C-alpha positions as a Python dict, from the first residue, in 0.01 Angstrom:
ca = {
    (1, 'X'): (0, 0, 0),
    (2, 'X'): (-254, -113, -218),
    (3, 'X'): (-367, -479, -238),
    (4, 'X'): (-475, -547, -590),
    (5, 'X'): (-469, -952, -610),
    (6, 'X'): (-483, -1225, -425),
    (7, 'X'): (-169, -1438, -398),
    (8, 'X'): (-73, -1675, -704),
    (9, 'X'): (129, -1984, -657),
    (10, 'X'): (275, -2136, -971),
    (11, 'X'): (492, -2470, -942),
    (12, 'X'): (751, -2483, -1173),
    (13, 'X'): (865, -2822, -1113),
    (14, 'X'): (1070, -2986, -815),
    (15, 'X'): (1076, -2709, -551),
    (16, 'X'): (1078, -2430, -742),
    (17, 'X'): (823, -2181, -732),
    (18, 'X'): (678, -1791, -850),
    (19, 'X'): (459, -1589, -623),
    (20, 'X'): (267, -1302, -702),
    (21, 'X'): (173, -1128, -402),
    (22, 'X'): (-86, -931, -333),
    (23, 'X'): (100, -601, -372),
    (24, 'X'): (180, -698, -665),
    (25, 'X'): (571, -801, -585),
    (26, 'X'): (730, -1142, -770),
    (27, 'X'): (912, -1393, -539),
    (28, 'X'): (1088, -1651, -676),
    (29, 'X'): (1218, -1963, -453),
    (30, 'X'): (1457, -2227, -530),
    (31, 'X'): (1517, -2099, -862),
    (32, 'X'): (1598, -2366, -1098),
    (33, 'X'): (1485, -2391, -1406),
    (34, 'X'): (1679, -2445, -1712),
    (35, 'X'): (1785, -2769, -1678),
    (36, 'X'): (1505, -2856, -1441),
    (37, 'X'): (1343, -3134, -1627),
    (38, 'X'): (984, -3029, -1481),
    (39, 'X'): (970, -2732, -1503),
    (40, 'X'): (803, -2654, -1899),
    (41, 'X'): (964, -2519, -2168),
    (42, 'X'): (753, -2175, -2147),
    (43, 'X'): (799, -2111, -1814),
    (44, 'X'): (1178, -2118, -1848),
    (45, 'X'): (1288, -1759, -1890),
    (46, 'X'): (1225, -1584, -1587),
    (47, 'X'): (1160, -1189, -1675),
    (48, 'X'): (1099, -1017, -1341),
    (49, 'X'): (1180, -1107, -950),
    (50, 'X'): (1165, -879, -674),
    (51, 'X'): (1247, -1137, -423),
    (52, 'X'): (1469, -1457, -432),
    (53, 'X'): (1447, -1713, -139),
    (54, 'X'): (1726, -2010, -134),
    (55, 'X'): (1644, -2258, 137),
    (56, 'X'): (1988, -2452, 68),
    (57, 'X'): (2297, -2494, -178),
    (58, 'X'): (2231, -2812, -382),
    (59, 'X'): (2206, -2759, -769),
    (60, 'X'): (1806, -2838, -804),
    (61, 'X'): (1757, -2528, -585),
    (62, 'X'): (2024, -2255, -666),
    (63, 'X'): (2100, -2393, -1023),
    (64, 'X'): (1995, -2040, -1175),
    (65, 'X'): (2015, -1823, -895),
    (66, 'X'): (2346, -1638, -1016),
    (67, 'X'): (2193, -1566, -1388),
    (68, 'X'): (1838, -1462, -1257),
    (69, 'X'): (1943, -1272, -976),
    (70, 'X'): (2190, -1036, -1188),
    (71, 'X'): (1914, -1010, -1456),
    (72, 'X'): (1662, -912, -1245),
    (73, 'X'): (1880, -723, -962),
    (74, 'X'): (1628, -901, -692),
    (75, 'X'): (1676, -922, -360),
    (76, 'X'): (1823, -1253, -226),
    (77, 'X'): (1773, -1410, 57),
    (78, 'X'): (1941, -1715, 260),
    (79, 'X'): (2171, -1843, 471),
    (80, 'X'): (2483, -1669, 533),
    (81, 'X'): (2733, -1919, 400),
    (82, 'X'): (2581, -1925, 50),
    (83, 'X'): (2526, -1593, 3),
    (84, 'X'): (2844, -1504, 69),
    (85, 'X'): (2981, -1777, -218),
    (86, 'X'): (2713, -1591, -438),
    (87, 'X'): (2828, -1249, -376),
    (88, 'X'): (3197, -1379, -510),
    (89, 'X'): (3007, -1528, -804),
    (90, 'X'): (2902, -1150, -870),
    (91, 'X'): (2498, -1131, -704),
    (92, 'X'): (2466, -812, -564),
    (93, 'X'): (2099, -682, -315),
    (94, 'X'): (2214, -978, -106),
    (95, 'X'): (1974, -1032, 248),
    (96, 'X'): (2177, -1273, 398),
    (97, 'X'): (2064, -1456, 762),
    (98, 'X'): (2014, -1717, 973),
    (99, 'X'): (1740, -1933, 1177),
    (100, 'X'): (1516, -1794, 1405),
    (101, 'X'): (1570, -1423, 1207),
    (102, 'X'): (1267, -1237, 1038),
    (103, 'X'): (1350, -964, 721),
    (104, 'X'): (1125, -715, 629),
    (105, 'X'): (1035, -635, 230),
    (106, 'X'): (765, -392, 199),
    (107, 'X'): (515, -565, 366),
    (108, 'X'): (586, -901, 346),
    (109, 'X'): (783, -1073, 616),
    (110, 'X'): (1027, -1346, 549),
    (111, 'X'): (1152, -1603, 832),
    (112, 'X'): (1397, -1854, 837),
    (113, 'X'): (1315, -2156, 1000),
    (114, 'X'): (1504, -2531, 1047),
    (115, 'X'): (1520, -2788, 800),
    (116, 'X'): (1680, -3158, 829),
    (117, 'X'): (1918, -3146, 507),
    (118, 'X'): (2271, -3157, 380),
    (119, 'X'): (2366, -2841, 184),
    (120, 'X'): (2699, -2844, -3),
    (121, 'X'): (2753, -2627, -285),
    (122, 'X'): (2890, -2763, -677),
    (123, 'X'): (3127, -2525, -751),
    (124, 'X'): (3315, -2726, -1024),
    (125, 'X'): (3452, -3002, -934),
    (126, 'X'): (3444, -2933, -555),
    (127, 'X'): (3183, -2944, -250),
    (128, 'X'): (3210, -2648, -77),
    (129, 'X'): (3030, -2585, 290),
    (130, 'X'): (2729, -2388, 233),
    (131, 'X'): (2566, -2306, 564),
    (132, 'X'): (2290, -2524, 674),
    (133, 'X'): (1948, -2627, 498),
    (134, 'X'): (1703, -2419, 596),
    (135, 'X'): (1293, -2355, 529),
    (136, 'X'): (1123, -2026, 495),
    (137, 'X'): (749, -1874, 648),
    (138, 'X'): (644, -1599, 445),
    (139, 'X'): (395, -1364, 561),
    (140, 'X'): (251, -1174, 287),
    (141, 'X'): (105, -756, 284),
    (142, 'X'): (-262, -937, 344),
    (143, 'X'): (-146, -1171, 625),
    (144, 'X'): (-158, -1488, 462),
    (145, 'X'): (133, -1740, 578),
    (146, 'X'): (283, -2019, 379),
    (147, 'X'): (575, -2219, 476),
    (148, 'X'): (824, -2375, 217),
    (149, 'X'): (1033, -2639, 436),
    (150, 'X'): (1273, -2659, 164),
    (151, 'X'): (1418, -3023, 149),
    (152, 'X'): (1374, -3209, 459),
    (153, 'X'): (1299, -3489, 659),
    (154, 'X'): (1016, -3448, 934),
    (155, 'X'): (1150, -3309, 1250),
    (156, 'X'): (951, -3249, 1601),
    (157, 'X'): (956, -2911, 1600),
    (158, 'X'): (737, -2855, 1338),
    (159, 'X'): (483, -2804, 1622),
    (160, 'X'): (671, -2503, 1681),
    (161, 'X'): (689, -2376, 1333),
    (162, 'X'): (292, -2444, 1365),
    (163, 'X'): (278, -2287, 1723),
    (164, 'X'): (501, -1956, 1684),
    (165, 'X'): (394, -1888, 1298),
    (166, 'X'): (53, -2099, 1203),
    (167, 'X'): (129, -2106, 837),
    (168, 'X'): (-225, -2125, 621),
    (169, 'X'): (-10, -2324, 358),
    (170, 'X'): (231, -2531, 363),
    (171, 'X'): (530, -2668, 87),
    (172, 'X'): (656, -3028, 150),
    (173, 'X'): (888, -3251, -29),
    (174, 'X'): (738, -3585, -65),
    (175, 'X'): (965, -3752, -317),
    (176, 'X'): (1166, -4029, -111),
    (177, 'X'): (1547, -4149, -108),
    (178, 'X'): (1666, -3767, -66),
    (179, 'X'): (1382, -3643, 116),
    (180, 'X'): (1069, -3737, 316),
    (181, 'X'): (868, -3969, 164),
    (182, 'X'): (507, -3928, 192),
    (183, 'X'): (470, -4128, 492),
    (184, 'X'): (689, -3877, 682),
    (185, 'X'): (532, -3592, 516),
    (186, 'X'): (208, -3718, 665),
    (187, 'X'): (345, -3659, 1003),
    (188, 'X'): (457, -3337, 938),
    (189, 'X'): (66, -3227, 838),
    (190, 'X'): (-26, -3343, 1150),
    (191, 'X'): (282, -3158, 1310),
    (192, 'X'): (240, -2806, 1113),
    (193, 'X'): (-168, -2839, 1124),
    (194, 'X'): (-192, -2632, 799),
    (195, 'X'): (-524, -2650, 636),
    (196, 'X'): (-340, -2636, 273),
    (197, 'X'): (-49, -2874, 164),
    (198, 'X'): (150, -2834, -202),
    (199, 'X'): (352, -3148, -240),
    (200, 'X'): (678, -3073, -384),
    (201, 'X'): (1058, -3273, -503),
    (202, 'X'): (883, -3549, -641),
    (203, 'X'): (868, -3710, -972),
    (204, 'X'): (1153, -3530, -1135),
    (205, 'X'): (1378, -3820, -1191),
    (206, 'X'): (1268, -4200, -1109),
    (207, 'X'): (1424, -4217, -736),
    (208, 'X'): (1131, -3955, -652),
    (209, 'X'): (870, -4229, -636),
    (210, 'X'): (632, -4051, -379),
    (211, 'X'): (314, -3899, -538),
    (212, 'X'): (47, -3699, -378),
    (213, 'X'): (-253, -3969, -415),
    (214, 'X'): (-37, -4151, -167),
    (215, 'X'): (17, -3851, 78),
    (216, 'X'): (-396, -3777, 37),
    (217, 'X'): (-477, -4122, 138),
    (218, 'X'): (-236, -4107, 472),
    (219, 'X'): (-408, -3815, 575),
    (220, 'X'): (-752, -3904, 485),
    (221, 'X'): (-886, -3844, 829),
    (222, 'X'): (-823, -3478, 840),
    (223, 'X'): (-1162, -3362, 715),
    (224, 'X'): (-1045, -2971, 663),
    (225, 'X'): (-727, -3066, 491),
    (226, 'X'): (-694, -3044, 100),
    (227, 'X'): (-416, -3192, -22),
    (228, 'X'): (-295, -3069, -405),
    (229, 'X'): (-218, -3217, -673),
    (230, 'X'): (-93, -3015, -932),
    (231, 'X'): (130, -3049, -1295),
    (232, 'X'): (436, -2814, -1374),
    (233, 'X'): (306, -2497, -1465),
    (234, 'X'): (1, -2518, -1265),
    (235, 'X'): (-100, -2192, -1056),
    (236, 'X'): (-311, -2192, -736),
    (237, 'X'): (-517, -1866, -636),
}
């Protein structure tokens, strides 16, 4: 395999975001983007995908995983609840799995991990059960680890994500009211000991009232941590 890039990180608003890797693969997580009001008008249509990760079933994560995923013929992976309501909405190259389980896509290594969510699915005008919230640490073909925790509330065994996986970078919702906020979210640095933090689920709509500033100031003291802050659109090397 050749390894032609590094890895690029682009936020598209909320939780959603596109990964190059560096061979040269497209991951997509928490695809939602249409009606995501962050995410910016050009980065809307979604061309190519190679990989699709779903951390849970609420509309602000899977909202355009059905129209994506059959465009694109990716591979999808999550919990095995939702896919299994996706493969009746017509996705096909489903992964599906469960906590603790590691897939293998050409060199990059995808594990599900615990997160502290609800996660019903919007199918109409019902709530259907769609498995359990879950987070993701993705090792890539050069070695680097990140860890998306999806949406989630800080939980104790972060130290073990941190102990069994040591994720380089790591994704955290900071918003408030349906996730951490970022005084929780400064426990969980501490917790996952990452070196590299990308806030995430804030700011989309007015409940989301935690910011990164705040998040930077609560973990001040950790002289070899950098904090992001970064717009919709943005892309991190």
């Amino acid at each position: 395999m050749t390894l032609n890039r590094d890895i690029r990180l682009t936020w598209l608003g909320h939780a959603t975001f596109l990964i190059e890797t560096p061979g040269g693969k497209t991951m997509l997580v928490d695809p939602w983007v249409e009606h995501n009001p962050a995410c910016p008008a050009d980065r809307k249509i979604i061309e190519k995908c190679d990989l699709m990760l779903l951390t849970h079933a609420h509309f602000d994560h899977i909202g355009d995983a059905v129209p994506i995923a059959k465009k694109t013929a990716c591979q999808v992976v999550g919990i095995v609840e939702l896919l299994s309501w996706l493969e009746k909405k017509g996705v096909g190259n489903l992964k599906p799995m469960n906590k603790g389980g590691t897939q293998h896509f050409d060199g990059i290594h995808v594990t599900m991990v615990h997160a502290d969510h609800s996660c019903g699915i919007t199918d109409g005008d019902e709530i259907r059960y769609g498995g359990e919230a879950v987070g993701y640490v993705v090792e890539f073909e050069n070695g680097f680890k990140l860890y998306h925790a999806g949406d989630t509330n800080v939980f104790g065994d972060m130290a073990l994500i941190a102990e069994l996986y040591e994720p380089e970078l790591a994704m955290i919702p900071i918003g408030d009211h349906f996730t951490m906020s970022p005084r929780e979210a400064a426990k969980a640095v501490r917790l996952l000991k990452a070196k590299h933090v990308v806030p995430m689920h804030f700011g989309t709509f007015p409940v989301l009232t935690g910011r990164p500033s705040t998040l930077r100031e609560l973990t001040s003291d950790i002289t070899d941590l950098t904090v992001y802050d970064i717009q919709p659109g943005d892309t991190i090397t």
